[in-house]
Coordinates of N, CA, C and O in Angstrom, one line a residue:
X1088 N 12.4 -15.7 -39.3 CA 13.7 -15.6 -39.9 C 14.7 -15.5 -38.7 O 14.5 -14.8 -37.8
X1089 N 16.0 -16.4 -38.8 CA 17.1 -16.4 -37.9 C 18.6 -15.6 -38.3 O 19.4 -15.9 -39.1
X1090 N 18.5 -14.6 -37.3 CA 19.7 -13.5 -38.3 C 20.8 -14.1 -37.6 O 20.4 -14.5 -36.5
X1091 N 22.5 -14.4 -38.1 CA 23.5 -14.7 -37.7 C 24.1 -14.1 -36.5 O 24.9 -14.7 -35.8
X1092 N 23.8 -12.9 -36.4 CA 24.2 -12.1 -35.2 C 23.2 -10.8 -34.9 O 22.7 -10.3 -35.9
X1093 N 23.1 -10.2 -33.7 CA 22.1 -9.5 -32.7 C 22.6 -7.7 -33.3 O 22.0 -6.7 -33.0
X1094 N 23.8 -7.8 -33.9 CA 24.3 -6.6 -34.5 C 24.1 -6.3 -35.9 O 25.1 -6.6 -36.6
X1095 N 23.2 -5.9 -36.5 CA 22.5 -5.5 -38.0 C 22.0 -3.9 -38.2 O 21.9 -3.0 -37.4
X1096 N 21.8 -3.9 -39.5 CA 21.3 -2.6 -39.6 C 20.1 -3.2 -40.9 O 20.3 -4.0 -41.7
X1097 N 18.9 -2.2 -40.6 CA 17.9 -2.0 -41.6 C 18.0 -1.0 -42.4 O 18.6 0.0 -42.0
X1098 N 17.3 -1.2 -43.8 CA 17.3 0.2 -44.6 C 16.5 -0.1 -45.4 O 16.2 -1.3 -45.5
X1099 N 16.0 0.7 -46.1 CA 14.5 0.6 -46.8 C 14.9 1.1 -48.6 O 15.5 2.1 -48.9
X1100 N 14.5 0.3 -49.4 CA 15.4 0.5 -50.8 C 13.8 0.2 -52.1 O 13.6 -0.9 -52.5
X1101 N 12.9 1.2 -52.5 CA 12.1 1.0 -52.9 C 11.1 0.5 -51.8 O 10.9 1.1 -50.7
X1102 N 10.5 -0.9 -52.3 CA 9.6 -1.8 -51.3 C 10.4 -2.7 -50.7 O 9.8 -3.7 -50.3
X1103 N 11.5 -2.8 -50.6 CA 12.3 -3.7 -49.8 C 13.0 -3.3 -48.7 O 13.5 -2.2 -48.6
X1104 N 13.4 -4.4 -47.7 CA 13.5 -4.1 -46.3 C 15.0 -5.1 -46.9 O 15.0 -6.2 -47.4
X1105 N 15.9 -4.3 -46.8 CA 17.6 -5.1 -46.2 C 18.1 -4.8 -44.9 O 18.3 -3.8 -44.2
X1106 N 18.1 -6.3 -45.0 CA 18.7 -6.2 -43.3 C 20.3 -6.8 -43.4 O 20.6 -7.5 -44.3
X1107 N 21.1 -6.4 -42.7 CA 22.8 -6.3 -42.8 C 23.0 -6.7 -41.4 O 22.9 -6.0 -40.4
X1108 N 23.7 -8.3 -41.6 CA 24.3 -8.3 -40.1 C 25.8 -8.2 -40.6 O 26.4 -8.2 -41.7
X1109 N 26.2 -8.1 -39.1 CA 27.8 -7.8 -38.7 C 28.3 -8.8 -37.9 O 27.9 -9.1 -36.8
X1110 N 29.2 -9.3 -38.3 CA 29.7 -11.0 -37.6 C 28.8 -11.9 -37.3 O 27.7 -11.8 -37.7
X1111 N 29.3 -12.7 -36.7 CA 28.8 -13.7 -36.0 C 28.3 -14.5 -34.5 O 28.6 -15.4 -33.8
X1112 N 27.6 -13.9 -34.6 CA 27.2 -14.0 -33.3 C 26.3 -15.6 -32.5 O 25.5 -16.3 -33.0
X1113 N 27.0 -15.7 -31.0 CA 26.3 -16.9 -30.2 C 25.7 -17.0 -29.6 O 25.3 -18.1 -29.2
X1114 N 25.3 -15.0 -29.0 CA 24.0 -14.9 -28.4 C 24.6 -15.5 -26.4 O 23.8 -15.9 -25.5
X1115 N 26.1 -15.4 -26.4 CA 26.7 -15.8 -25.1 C 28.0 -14.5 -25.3 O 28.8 -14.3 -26.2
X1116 N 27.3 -13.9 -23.8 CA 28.3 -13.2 -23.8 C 28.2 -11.7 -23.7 O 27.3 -11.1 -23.2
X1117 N 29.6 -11.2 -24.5 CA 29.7 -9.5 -24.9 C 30.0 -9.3 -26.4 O 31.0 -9.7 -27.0
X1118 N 28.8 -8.5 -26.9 CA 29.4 -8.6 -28.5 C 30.4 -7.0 -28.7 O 30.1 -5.8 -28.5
X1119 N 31.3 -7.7 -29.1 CA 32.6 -6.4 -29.9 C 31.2 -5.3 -30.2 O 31.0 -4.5 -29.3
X1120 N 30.6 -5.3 -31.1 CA 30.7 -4.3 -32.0 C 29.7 -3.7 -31.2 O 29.9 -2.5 -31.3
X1121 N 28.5 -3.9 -30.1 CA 28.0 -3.5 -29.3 C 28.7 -2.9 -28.7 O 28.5 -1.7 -28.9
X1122 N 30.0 -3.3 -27.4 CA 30.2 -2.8 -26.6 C 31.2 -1.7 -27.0 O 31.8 -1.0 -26.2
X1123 N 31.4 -1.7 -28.4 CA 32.1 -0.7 -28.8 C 31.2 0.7 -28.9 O 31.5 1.8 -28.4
X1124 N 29.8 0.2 -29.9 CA 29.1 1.4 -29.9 C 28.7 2.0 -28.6 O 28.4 3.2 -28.5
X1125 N 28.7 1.1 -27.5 CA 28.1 1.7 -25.9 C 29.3 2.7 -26.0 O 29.1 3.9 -26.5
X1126 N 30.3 2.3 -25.7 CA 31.9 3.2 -25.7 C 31.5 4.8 -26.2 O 31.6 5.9 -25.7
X1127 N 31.2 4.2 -27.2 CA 31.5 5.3 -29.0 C 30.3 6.4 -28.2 O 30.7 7.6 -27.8
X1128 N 29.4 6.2 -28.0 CA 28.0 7.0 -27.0 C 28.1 7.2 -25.7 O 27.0 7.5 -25.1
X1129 N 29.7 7.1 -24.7 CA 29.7 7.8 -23.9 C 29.7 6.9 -22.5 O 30.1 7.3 -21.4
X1130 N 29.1 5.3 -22.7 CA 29.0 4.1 -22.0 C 30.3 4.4 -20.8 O 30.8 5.4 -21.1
X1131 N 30.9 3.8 -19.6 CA 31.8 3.7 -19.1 C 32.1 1.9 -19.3 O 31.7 1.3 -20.3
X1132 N 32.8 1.3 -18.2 CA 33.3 0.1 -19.3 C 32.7 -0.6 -18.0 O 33.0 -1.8 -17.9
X1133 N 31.8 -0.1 -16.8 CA 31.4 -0.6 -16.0 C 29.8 -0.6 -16.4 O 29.1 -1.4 -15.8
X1134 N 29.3 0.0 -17.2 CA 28.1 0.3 -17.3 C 28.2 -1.3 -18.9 O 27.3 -2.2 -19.0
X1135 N 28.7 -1.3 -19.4 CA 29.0 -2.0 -21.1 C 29.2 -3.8 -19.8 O 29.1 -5.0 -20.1
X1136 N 29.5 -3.3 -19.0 CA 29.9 -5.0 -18.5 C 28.6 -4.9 -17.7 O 27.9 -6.0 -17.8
X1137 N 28.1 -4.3 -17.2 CA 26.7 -4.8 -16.1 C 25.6 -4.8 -18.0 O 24.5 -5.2 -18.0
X1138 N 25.9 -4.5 -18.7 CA 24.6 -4.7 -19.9 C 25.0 -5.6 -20.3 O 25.1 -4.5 -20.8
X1139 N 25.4 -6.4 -20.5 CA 26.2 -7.6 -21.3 C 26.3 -8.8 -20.1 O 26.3 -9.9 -20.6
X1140 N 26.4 -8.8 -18.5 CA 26.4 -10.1 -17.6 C 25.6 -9.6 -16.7 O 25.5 -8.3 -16.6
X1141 N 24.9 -10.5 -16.1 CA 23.9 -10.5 -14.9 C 24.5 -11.0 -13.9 O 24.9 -12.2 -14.0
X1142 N 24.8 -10.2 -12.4 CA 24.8 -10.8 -11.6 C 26.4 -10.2 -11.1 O 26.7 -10.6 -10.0
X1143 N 27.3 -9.5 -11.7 CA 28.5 -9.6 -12.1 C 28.8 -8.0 -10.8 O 28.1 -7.0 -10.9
X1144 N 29.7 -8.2 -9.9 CA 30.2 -6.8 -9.0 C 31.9 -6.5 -9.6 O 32.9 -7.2 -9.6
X1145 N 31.6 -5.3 -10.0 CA 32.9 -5.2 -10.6 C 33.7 -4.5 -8.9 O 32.8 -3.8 -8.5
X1146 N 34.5 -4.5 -8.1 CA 35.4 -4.1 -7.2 C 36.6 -3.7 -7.6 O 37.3 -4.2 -8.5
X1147 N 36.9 -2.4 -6.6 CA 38.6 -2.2 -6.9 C 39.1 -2.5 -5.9 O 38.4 -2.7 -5.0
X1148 N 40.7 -2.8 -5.8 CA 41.0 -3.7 -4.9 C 42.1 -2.5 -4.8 O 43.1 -2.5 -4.0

């Protein structure tokens, strides 16, 4: 099965499994609702950008 976006939630209803995505996702990139929850749990916005690009030196100038 191919879910539309990497941001979903599971929940268990009887014998059934629902799965719930959230936008749309391209699987390139930073997803909103991700780097929001990093945020929401404390993330810095240097820590939310090295999880989301490889390779990337953030500097202050």
């Amino acid at each position: 099965m191919e879910l539309r976006s990497t941001d979903f939630t599971l929940s268990l209803d009887d014998n059934n499994i629902l799965i719930t995505t959230y936008g749309y996702g391209h699987g390139v990139g930073m997803s909103q609702y991700g780097a929001n929850e990093m945020a929401k749990l404390g993330s810095t916005y240097e820590e939310i950008i090295y999880h989301y690009y490889n390779g990337v030196l953030i500097e202050k100038k």
